C-alpha positions as MATLAB code, in Angstrom:
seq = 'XXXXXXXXXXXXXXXXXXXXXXXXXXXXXXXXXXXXXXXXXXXXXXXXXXXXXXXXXXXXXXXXXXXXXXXXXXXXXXXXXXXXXXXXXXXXXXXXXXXXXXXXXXXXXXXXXXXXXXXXXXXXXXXXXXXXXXXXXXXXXXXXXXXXXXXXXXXXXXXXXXXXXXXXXXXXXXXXXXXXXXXXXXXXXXXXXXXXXXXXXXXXXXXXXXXXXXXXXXXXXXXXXXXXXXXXXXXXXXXXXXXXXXXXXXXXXXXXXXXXXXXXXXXXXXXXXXXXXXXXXXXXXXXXXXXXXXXXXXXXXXXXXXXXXXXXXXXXXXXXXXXXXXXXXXXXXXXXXX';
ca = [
      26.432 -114.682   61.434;
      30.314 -114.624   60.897;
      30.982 -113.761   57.342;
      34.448 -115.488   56.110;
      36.812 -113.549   54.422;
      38.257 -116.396   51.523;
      41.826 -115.203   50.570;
      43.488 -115.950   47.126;
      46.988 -117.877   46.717;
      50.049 -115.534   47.104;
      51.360 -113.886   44.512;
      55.385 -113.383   44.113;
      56.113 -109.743   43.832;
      59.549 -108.739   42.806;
      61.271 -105.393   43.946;
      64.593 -104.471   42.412;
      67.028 -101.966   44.060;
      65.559 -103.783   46.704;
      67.808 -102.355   49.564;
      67.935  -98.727   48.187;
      65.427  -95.831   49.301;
      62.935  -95.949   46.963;
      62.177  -99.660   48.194;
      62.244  -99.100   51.779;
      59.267  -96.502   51.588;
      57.470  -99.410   49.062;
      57.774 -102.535   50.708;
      55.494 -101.685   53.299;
      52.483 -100.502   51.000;
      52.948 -103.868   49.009;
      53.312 -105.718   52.137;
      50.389 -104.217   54.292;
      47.646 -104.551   51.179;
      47.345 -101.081   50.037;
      48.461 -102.057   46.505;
      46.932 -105.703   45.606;
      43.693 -105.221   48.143;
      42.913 -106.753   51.321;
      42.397 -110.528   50.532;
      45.246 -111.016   48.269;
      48.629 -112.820   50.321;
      52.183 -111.964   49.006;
      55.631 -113.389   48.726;
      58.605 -110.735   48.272;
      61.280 -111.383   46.216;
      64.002 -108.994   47.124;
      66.561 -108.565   44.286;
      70.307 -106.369   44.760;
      73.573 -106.794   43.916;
      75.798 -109.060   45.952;
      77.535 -105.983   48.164;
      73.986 -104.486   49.478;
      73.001 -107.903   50.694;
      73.847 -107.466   54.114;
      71.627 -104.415   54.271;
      68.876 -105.702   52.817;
      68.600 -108.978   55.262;
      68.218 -106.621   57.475;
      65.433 -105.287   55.345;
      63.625 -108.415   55.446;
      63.959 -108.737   59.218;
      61.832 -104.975   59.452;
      59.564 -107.105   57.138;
      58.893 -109.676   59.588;
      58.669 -107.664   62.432;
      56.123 -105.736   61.016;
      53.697 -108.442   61.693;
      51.626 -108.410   58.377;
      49.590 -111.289   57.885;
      49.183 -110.794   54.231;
      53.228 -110.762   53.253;
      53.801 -114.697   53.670;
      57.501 -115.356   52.245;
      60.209 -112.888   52.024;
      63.055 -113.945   49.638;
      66.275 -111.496   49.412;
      68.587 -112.369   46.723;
      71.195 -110.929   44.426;
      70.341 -114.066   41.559;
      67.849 -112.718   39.135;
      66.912 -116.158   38.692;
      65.546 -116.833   41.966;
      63.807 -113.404   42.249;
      61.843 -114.109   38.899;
      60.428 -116.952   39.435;
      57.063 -117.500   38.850;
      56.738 -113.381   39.296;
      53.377 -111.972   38.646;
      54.251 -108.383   39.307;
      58.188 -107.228   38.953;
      58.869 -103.350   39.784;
      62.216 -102.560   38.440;
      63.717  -99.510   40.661;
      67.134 -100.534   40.129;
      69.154  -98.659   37.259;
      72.530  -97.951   37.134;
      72.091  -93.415   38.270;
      73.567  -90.803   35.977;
      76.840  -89.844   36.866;
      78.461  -85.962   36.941;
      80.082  -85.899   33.264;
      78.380  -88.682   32.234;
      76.486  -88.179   28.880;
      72.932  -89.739   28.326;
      74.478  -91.941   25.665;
      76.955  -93.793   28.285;
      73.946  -93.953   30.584;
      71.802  -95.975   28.602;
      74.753  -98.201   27.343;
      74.862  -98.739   30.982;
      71.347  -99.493   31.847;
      71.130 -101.888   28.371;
      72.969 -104.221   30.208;
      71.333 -104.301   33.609;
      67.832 -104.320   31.392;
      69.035 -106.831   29.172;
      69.606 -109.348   32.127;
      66.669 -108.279   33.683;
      64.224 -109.059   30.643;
      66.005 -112.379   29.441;
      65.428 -113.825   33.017;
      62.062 -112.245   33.286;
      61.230 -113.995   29.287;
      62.438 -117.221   31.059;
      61.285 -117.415   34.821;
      58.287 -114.612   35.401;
      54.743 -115.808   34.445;
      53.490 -114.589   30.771;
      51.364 -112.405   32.191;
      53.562 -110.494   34.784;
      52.911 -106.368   35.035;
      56.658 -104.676   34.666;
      56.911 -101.475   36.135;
      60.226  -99.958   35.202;
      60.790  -96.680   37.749;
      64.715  -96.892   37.495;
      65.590  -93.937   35.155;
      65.747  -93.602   32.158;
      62.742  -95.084   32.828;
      60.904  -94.930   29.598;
      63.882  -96.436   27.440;
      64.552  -99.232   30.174;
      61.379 -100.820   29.827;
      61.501 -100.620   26.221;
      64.885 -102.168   26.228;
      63.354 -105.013   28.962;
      60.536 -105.584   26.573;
      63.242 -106.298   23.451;
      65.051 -109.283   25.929;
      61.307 -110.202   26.650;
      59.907 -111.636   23.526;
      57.380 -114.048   25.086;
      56.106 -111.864   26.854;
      53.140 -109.608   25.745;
      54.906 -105.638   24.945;
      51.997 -104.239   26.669;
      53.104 -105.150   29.963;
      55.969 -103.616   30.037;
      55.229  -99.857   31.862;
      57.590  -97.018   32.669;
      56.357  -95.078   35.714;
      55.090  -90.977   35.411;
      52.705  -91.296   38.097;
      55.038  -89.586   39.932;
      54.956  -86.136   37.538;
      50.928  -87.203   37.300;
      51.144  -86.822   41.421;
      53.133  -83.460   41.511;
      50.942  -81.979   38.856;
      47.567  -82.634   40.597;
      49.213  -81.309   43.849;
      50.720  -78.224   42.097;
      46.998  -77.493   40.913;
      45.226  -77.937   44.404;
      47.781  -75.860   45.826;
      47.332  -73.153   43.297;
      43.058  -73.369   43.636;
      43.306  -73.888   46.903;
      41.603  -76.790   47.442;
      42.307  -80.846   48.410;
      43.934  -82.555   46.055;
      41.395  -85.599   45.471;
      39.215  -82.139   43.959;
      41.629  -82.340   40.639;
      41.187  -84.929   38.555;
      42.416  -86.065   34.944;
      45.724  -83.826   34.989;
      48.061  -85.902   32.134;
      51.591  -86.610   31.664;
      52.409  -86.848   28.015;
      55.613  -88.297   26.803;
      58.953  -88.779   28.367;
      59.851  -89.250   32.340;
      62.202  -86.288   32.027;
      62.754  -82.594   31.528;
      60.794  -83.191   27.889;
      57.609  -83.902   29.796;
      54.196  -82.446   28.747;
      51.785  -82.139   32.080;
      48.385  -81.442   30.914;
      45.966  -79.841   32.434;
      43.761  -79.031   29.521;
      41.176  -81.877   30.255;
      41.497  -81.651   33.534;
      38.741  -80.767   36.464;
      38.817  -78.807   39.626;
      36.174  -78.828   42.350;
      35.945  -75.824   44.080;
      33.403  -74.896   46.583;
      31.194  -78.121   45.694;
      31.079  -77.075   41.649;
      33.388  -79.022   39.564;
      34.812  -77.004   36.517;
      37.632  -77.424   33.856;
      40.868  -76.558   35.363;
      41.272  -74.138   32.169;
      38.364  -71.860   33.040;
      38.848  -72.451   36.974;
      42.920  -71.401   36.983;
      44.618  -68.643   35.248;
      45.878  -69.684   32.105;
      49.339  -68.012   32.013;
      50.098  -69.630   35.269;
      49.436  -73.120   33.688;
      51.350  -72.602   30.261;
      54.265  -71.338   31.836;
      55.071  -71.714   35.744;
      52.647  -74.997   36.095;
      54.780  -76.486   33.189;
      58.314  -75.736   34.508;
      57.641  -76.532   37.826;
      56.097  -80.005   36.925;
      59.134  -80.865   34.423;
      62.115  -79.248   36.885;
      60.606  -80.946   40.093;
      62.597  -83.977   40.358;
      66.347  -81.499   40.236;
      64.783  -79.470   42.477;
      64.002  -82.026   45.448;
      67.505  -83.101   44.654;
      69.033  -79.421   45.401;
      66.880  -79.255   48.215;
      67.646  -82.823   49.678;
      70.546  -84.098   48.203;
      69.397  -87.060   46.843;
      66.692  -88.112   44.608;
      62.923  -87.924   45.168;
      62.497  -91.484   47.129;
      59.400  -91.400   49.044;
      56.989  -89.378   46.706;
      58.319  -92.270   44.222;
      57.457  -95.184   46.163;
      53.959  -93.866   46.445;
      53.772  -92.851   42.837;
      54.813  -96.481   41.975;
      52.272  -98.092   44.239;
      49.160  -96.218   42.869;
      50.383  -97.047   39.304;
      50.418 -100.821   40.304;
      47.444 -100.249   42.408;
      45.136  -98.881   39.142;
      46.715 -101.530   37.045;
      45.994 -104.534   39.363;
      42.702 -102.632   40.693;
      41.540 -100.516   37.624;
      40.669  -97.180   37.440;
      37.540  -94.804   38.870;
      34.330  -94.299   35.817;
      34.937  -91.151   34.287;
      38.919  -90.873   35.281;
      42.128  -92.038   33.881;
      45.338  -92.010   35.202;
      49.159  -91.249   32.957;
      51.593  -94.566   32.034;
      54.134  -95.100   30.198;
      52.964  -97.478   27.893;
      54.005  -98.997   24.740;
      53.125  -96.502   21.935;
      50.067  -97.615   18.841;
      50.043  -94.640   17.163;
      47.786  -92.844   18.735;
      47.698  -88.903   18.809;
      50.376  -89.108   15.769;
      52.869  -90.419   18.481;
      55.383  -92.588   16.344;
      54.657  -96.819   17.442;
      57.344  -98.858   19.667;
      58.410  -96.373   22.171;
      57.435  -96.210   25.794;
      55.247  -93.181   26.252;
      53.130  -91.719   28.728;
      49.230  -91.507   28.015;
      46.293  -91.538   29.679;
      44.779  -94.238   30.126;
      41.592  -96.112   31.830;
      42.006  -99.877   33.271;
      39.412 -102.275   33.619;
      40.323 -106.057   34.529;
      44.000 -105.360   34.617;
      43.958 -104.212   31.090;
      44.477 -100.208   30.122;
      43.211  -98.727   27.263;
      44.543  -95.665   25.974;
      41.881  -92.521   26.709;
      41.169  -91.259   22.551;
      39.754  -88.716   21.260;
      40.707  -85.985   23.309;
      41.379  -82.506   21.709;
      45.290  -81.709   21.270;
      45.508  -77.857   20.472;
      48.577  -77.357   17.950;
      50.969  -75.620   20.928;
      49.958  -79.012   23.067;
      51.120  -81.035   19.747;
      54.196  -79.295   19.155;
      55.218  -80.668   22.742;
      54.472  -83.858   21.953;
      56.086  -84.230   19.362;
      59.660  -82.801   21.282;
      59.658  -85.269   23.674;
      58.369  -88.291   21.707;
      61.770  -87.165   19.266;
      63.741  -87.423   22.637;
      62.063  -90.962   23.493;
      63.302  -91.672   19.673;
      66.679  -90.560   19.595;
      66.776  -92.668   22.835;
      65.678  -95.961   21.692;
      68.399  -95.649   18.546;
      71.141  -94.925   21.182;
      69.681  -97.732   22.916;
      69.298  -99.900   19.860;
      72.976  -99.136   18.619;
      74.372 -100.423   21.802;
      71.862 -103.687   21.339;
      73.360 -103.986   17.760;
      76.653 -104.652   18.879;
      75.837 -106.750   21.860;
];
């Protein structure tokens, strides 16, 4: 007996930056099922500005000729409008890059306005319940200003991406023990996508040999409260040194498993880090974007609580949630006179 496979009506999915790197190594993985699951179609909205058009038609044509029969429409656009519509799932990888001389200050004066367009169009044409992932940098800050020109829709799905530092941190650890890196589970990213960053490997777990142990009693401890930390927080300058240009493909994948656990949920007994719209918890002031850990279950995460925070742990917390603040009031004084 033939069992029929029923599939569910498409869902729009819109990528910004559409025709930049990051994109080109994510379209695929949205477009072949790995993210939203075998059985569930997808339209592609493609959104750029008006001068990368040209290269990203010729984006969509790789699209089509890849033959996948669960991407159904491909729409490339540089109207926000038209990409928006009726979007269930928006990941926002376009941001205006920081420039040589160019203070943090001007940057986010320049990404207010490309996130202020982005979440007034979003508030008007996306669906209410549409999951924003916000990847372009500084990512934390960008979705929190999206979610201010967003009022309609719900703060808590608005995300900034550290799945990414999450990724390098459980790889940095399996390289260190030895071992493959699905053995390491539960490494955190507190705080800030930047230098500010807290990974965590406190409440972490290693399997080694078939016997699963906290990373703390598994790893030597001066390795991972000084060179594990550095390495984890300098990571992104460093693959620009080495390649020239920012981390693209490592990024793509981080933003597809952070889409993937939201839209899929998360393993029993493991959580995964997002920037997420702060409660309170762990003393962390409310209404910035910071990165937890949290568990998902029907496309809803929950904040992991309760975990032990030793006072050295705290005392990083708390200097890159005051980073996070000082950036929303630069953020919010450049709203003010808007």
């Amino acid at each position: 007996m033939k069992c029929t496979v029923i599939l569910s009506e498409p869902i729009n999915v819109v990528v910004t930056g559409a025709a930049g790197q990051i994109a080109y190594s994510l379209l695929y993985q949205l477009a072949a099922g790995t993210v939203f699951g075998p059985n569930q179609p997808i339209n592609l909205h493609l959104l750029d500005i008006e001068p990368a058009m040209r290269t990203l038609e010729g984006v969509a044509m790789e699209l089509e000729d890849l033959a996948l029969p669960l991407l159904r429409e491909v729409v490339t656009t540089s109207s926000p409008e038209t990409a928006f519509k009726d979007a269930a799932v928006a990941f926002l990888l376009g941001a205006m890059p920081r420039k040589e001389g160019m203070e943090r200050k001007d940057l986010l004066a320049a990404n207010v306005q490309i996130f202020k367009v982005q979440g007034r169009v979003l508030d008007k044409c996306a669906r209410k319940d549409v999951k924003v992932l916000v990847v372009g940098n500084p990512a934390n800050t960008n979705a929190l200003i999206c979610s201010h020109y967003a009022p309609s829709i719900p703060k808590q799905n608005f995300t900034a991406m550290t799945r990414l530092d999450q990724n390098r941190a459980q790889a940095a650890i399996a390289a260190y023990a030895q071992v493959q890196v699905d053995k390491v589970k539960n490494v955190i990213i507190w705080g800030n996508h930047s230098s500010t960053q807290y990974p965590d490997a406190a409440h972490a777990t290693v399997t080694i040999q078939g016997s699963t142990k906290p990373v703390p009693s598994a790893i030597n401890n001066d390795w991972l409260n000084t060179t594990f930390i550095e390495k984890i927080q300098q990571r992104g300058a460093k693959v620009i040194a080495m390649r020239k240009m920012s981390s693209a493909m490592s990024a793509a994948k981080a933003a597809a498993d952070h889409m993937r656990d939201w839209w899929m949920g998360t393993k029993p007994g493991e959580w995964v880090s997002m920037g997420v719209m702060s409660d309170g918890s762990y003393g962390i002031p409310k209404d910035i974007i910071f990165s937890f850990p949290v568990t998902i279950e029907n496309g809803q995460y929950k904040i992991v609580q309760g975990l032990s925070i030793s006072d050295i742990a705290k005392s990083k917390l708390n200097i890159t949630a005051k980073e996070l603040e000082e950036e929303r009031a630069e953020a919010n004084s450049v709203v003010q006179k808007d």
